[in-house]
CSV table of C-alpha atoms in Angstrom, one decimal:
chain,number,residue,atom,x,y,z
Z,1324,MET,CA,7.6,-36.2,-18.2
Z,1325,ASP,CA,11.0,-34.6,-18.3
Z,1326,LEU,CA,12.4,-32.3,-15.5
Z,1327,LEU,CA,11.6,-29.2,-17.4
Z,1328,GLY,CA,7.9,-30.3,-17.7
Z,1329,ILE,CA,7.9,-31.0,-13.9
Z,1330,ALA,CA,9.4,-27.6,-13.1
Z,1331,ARG,CA,6.9,-25.9,-15.5
Z,1332,ARG,CA,3.9,-27.6,-13.7
Z,1333,ARG,CA,5.2,-26.5,-10.3
Z,1334,LEU,CA,5.8,-22.9,-11.5
Z,1335,LEU,CA,2.4,-22.5,-13.2
Z,1336,PRO,CA,0.6,-21.3,-10.1
Z,1337,ASN,CA,3.4,-18.8,-9.5
Z,1338,SER,CA,3.1,-17.4,-13.0
Z,1339,VAL,CA,-0.6,-16.9,-12.6
Z,1340,TYR,CA,0.0,-15.1,-9.3
Z,1341,SER,CA,2.5,-12.9,-11.1
Z,1342,VAL,CA,-0.2,-12.0,-13.6
Z,1343,ALA,CA,-2.5,-11.1,-10.7
Z,1344,ALA,CA,0.2,-8.9,-9.1
Z,1345,ILE,CA,0.7,-7.0,-12.4
Z,1346,PHE,CA,-3.0,-6.3,-12.9
Z,1347,SER,CA,-3.6,-5.6,-9.2
Z,1348,TYR,CA,-0.9,-2.9,-9.4
Z,1349,ARG,CA,-2.4,-1.5,-12.5
Z,1350,ASP,CA,-5.8,-1.4,-10.9
Z,1351,GLN,CA,-4.5,0.4,-7.9
Z,1352,LYS,CA,-2.7,3.0,-10.0
Z,1353,ARG,CA,-5.3,3.6,-12.8
Z,1354,GLY,CA,-8.6,2.2,-11.6
Z,1355,GLY,CA,-10.8,-0.8,-12.3
Z,1356,ARG,CA,-11.3,-0.3,-16.0
Z,1357,ALA,CA,-7.6,-0.1,-16.8
Z,1358,GLY,CA,-6.6,-3.5,-17.9
Z,1359,ARG,CA,-9.8,-5.4,-16.9
Z,1360,ALA,CA,-10.5,-6.5,-20.5
Z,1361,ALA,CA,-6.9,-7.8,-20.9
Z,1362,LEU,CA,-7.2,-9.7,-17.6
Z,1363,ALA,CA,-10.5,-11.2,-18.7
Z,1364,ALA,CA,-8.9,-12.2,-22.0
Z,1365,TYR,CA,-6.0,-13.9,-20.1
Z,1366,LEU,CA,-8.5,-15.8,-18.0
Z,1367,ARG,CA,-10.5,-17.0,-20.9
Z,1368,THR,CA,-7.5,-18.2,-22.9
Z,1369,ASP,CA,-4.3,-18.9,-20.9
Z,1370,GLY,CA,-6.1,-19.4,-17.6
Z,1371,ALA,CA,-8.7,-21.8,-19.1
Z,1372,GLU,CA,-5.9,-23.8,-20.8
Z,1373,LEU,CA,-3.9,-24.0,-17.6
Z,1374,LEU,CA,-6.9,-25.2,-15.6
Z,1375,SER,CA,-7.6,-27.9,-18.1
Z,1376,SER,CA,-4.1,-29.3,-17.9
Z,1377,ARG,CA,-3.1,-32.5,-16.2
Z,1378,PHE,CA,-1.2,-32.0,-12.9
Z,1379,LEU,CA,1.4,-34.1,-11.2
Z,1380,SER,CA,-0.4,-34.0,-7.9
Z,1381,ASP,CA,-3.7,-32.9,-6.4
Z,1382,GLY,CA,-1.7,-30.3,-4.4
Z,1383,ILE,CA,-0.5,-28.7,-7.6
Z,1384,ARG,CA,-4.0,-28.8,-9.1
Z,1385,ARG,CA,-5.4,-27.1,-6.0
Z,1386,ALA,CA,-2.6,-24.4,-6.1
Z,1387,MET,CA,-3.4,-23.7,-9.8
Z,1388,THR,CA,-7.1,-23.5,-9.1
Z,1389,SER,CA,-6.5,-21.2,-6.2
Z,1390,ALA,CA,-4.3,-18.9,-8.3
Z,1391,ALA,CA,-6.9,-18.8,-11.0
Z,1392,ALA,CA,-9.6,-18.0,-8.4
Z,1393,GLU,CA,-7.5,-15.1,-7.2
Z,1394,VAL,CA,-7.2,-13.7,-10.8
Z,1395,ALA,CA,-11.0,-14.2,-11.4
Z,1396,TYR,CA,-11.6,-12.4,-8.1
Z,1397,LEU,CA,-9.4,-9.5,-9.3
Z,1398,ALA,CA,-11.3,-9.4,-12.5
Z,1399,GLY,CA,-14.6,-9.2,-10.5
Z,1400,TRP,CA,-13.2,-6.5,-8.2
Z,1401,MET,CA,-11.9,-4.5,-11.2
Z,1402,SER,CA,-15.3,-4.8,-12.9
Z,1403,PHE,CA,-17.1,-3.7,-9.7
Z,1404,ASP,CA,-14.6,-0.8,-9.3
Z,1405,GLY,CA,-15.3,0.2,-12.9
Z,1406,GLY,CA,-19.1,0.2,-12.4
Z,1407,GLU,CA,-19.7,-3.0,-14.4
Z,1408,TYR,CA,-21.8,-4.7,-11.7
Z,1409,ALA,CA,-23.3,-7.5,-13.7
Z,1410,LEU,CA,-19.9,-8.4,-15.1
Z,1411,ALA,CA,-18.4,-8.2,-11.6
Z,1412,GLN,CA,-21.0,-10.6,-10.3
Z,1413,LYS,CA,-20.1,-13.1,-13.0
Z,1414,TRP,CA,-16.4,-13.0,-12.3
Z,1415,LEU,CA,-16.9,-13.1,-8.5
Z,1416,THR,CA,-19.2,-16.1,-8.9
Z,1417,ALA,CA,-16.5,-17.8,-11.1
Z,1418,ALA,CA,-13.9,-17.0,-8.4
Z,1419,THR,CA,-16.1,-18.5,-5.7
Z,1420,ASN,CA,-16.6,-21.7,-7.7
Z,1421,LEU,CA,-12.8,-22.0,-8.3
Z,1422,ALA,CA,-11.9,-21.1,-4.7
Z,1423,GLU,CA,-14.2,-23.7,-3.0
Z,1424,GLU,CA,-11.1,-25.7,-2.0
Z,1425,ALA,CA,-9.1,-22.7,-0.8
Z,1426,PRO,CA,-9.5,-20.2,2.0
Z,1427,LEU,CA,-10.1,-17.6,-0.8
Z,1428,ALA,CA,-13.8,-18.7,-1.1
Z,1429,GLY,CA,-14.8,-16.8,2.0
Z,1430,HIS,CA,-12.9,-13.8,0.9
Z,1431,VAL,CA,-14.7,-13.7,-2.5
Z,1432,LEU,CA,-18.1,-14.2,-0.9
Z,1433,ARG,CA,-17.2,-11.3,1.4
Z,1434,ALA,CA,-16.5,-9.1,-1.7
Z,1435,MET,CA,-19.8,-10.2,-3.2
Z,1436,ALA,CA,-21.7,-9.3,0.1
Z,1437,HIS,CA,-19.9,-5.9,0.1
Z,1438,GLN,CA,-21.1,-5.4,-3.5
Z,1439,ALA,CA,-24.7,-6.4,-2.7
Z,1440,VAL,CA,-24.8,-3.8,0.1
Z,1441,ASP,CA,-23.6,-1.1,-2.2
Z,1442,LEU,CA,-26.2,-2.2,-4.8
Z,1443,GLY,CA,-29.0,-2.0,-2.3
Z,1444,GLN,CA,-29.6,-5.7,-2.0
Z,1445,PRO,CA,-29.4,-6.2,1.8
Z,1446,LYS,CA,-31.0,-9.7,1.9
Z,1447,GLU,CA,-28.5,-11.0,-0.7
Z,1448,ALA,CA,-25.7,-9.3,1.2
Z,1449,VAL,CA,-26.7,-11.1,4.4
Z,1450,ARG,CA,-27.0,-14.4,2.6
Z,1451,LEU,CA,-23.5,-14.0,1.0
Z,1452,ALA,CA,-21.9,-12.8,4.2
Z,1453,GLU,CA,-23.4,-15.8,6.1
Z,1454,ALA,CA,-22.0,-18.1,3.4
Z,1455,SER,CA,-18.6,-16.6,3.9
Z,1456,LEU,CA,-18.8,-17.4,7.6
Z,1457,SER,CA,-19.5,-21.1,7.1
Z,1458,SER,CA,-17.5,-23.2,9.5
Z,1459,ARG,CA,-15.0,-24.6,7.0
Z,1460,ARG,CA,-14.4,-21.2,5.3
Z,1461,TYR,CA,-14.2,-19.3,8.6
Z,1462,ALA,CA,-11.9,-21.9,10.2
Z,1463,ARG,CA,-9.4,-21.8,7.3
Z,1464,ALA,CA,-9.3,-17.9,7.3
Z,1465,SER,CA,-6.6,-15.9,9.0
Z,1466,TRP,CA,-7.6,-13.8,12.1
Z,1467,ARG,CA,-7.6,-10.7,9.9
Z,1468,GLU,CA,-9.8,-12.2,7.3
Z,1469,ARG,CA,-12.2,-13.6,10.0
Z,1470,SER,CA,-12.6,-10.0,11.3
Z,1471,LEU,CA,-13.3,-8.7,7.8
Z,1472,LEU,CA,-15.8,-11.4,7.2
Z,1473,GLY,CA,-17.6,-10.4,10.4
Z,1474,VAL,CA,-17.5,-6.7,9.6
Z,1475,VAL,CA,-19.1,-7.3,6.2
Z,1476,HIS,CA,-21.7,-9.5,7.8
Z,1477,ALA,CA,-22.5,-6.7,10.3
Z,1478,ARG,CA,-22.7,-4.3,7.4
Z,1479,GLY,CA,-25.2,-6.5,5.6
Z,1480,LEU,CA,-27.3,-6.9,8.7
Z,1481,ALA,CA,-27.3,-3.1,9.2
Z,1482,ALA,CA,-28.4,-2.6,5.6
Z,1483,ALA,CA,-31.2,-5.1,6.2
Z,1484,ARG,CA,-32.2,-3.0,9.2
Z,1485,ASP,CA,-31.5,-5.7,11.8
Z,1486,LYS,CA,-29.7,-3.4,14.3
Z,1487,GLU,CA,-29.4,-5.9,17.2
Z,1488,ALA,CA,-27.9,-8.6,15.0
Z,1489,ALA,CA,-25.6,-6.1,13.3
Z,1490,ILE,CA,-24.3,-4.9,16.7
Z,1491,ALA,CA,-23.7,-8.5,17.8
Z,1492,ALA,CA,-21.9,-9.4,14.5
Z,1493,LEU,CA,-19.7,-6.3,14.9
Z,1494,LEU,CA,-18.8,-7.2,18.4
Z,1495,ARG,CA,-17.9,-10.8,17.3
Z,1496,ALA,CA,-15.8,-9.3,14.5
Z,1497,GLU,CA,-14.0,-7.1,17.0
């Protein structure tokens, strides 16, 4: 492979993160439905093609998978924000599957637990929140993310009417 090919492979994750930044900005300015279909189309075409590429190293492959997971997470969050809950669940599940190798998996599971509480599914919320707290995911998360994981866990427990466990989870998150 020539030097241009090598450079392109290393820059691919950055280009995917750039797409995420553009659509995230649009989501923040115009809401979840603005651009979600275009983002989904990007994931189905360019994103799928990039993920099926051959990579020079396992590290580059993991970086690409993590970038794609972040874009799938954004598509899920935009769908949720736009009231398209079934579609949000599909994208968030795809993001979780892609992110298993990255710290992002706990973050995506946290979003899914948050959505489950909002949709009146407290048992599912607790299950997802507990999965986000698995030792590997929790250990890889930043201190801020660990706190957020704990808060959503407490929120799920509160929705499930387990007051004592919710208080204990909230104190751990603090």
